[in-house]
């Protein structure tokens, strides 16, 4: 039988989410942390460690497809500085958590937001918007900044003691570090968020997948986050950086994908993504093989024709590649500047006129 709790908490692994849970647990209430996992955030592998060192109960919640859908459709409430759709993200997590209340017999929800801490998602008007859109206005307690917010039904009913909640606001961490000491936390998470959508380096890898790959899957985003990434219009190829990377690409490849490897000298493995809706012509394959051969150009004596083995769907063949400069093959890396420009074009095209 599922154990029952008084509250379900959004648990990111960040300090604020730990302190929010601790504040309510400290009042003798039972709290279950929900750790949301998507291709862009979440560390289900750390749950055991967190449970042990913080003495918390935590469950993973899979929202892979929900987050891919949000990004594919474009977030209703906009992006943050990079590709982080923080307002839509919070609404989605709270709505999802609300749908689990009955399953855990829980009465209310907890989140670790701090008024004024983040420019986009933690302003007073945005906190109100999030609660309203997620339809959790009477269910959501924000224990770290409750003193700055109107009391909730949980406080009015006496289930939660308002005088033992906090009034933290702003961007500093001093109050949180003091609280961490009060609750005896021995390991303090670093302030870095851990959300790949907020990092340019990851965002420039995800954007072309979102905009060019039909029906991208969690596997596609995992692939986007490893190895060197190259694009040629709608065609996508990953090139391993080292042996571990090559092995990982080989493990992640699906039968219909194209695997390229130089046959005359040692070189990296490259994976050309092929799935329904992505057509590779013979000329595309030849140009990709030429590009892959370019990674080992220095290993070849002058005049030696590069040989590249191409494997797919259980069959393989070896191509002789022309002495063409890899830069003429059309394959390039996707930059953050290009991502930023395309994101802005999307915003302009989708803004109400
Ligand atoms: S930083 Fe990432 S995980 Fe955090 S609220 Fe924004 S989108 Fe969600």
Short mmCIF file of C-alpha atoms and ligand atoms in Angstrom, two decimals, residues 40-41 67 83-87 89-90 93 118 121 193 195-198, ligand 1:
data_model
loop_
_atom_site.label_atom_id
_atom_site.label_comp_id
_atom_site.label_asym_id
_atom_site.label_seq_id
_atom_site.Cartn_x
_atom_site.Cartn_y
_atom_site.Cartn_z
CA UNK A 40 17.29 18.43 -19.43
CA UNK A 41 17.33 18.10 -15.64
CA UNK A 67 9.18 18.70 -21.36
CA UNK A 83 16.36 27.97 -23.47
CA UNK A 84 14.96 27.62 -19.94
CA UNK A 85 11.16 27.89 -19.94
CA UNK A 86 11.07 28.42 -16.15
CA UNK A 87 7.48 29.59 -15.77
CA UNK A 89 8.34 24.39 -16.13
CA UNK A 90 7.08 25.33 -12.66
CA UNK A 93 5.71 20.38 -12.23
CA UNK A 118 15.27 34.79 -9.86
CA UNK A 121 10.24 32.93 -12.27
CA UNK A 193 21.14 25.07 -11.04
CA UNK A 195 19.38 22.54 -15.57
CA UNK A 196 20.93 22.05 -19.00
CA UNK A 197 18.36 24.36 -20.60
CA UNK A 198 19.90 27.26 -18.72
S1 LIG B 1 16.04 26.33 -14.57
FE1 LIG B 1 15.27 24.52 -15.70
S2 LIG B 1 14.47 23.16 -14.09
FE2 LIG B 1 14.68 25.18 -13.17
S3 LIG B 1 12.67 26.13 -13.40
FE3 LIG B 1 13.94 26.76 -15.15
S4 LIG B 1 13.47 25.28 -16.77
FE4 LIG B 1 12.76 24.39 -14.82
#
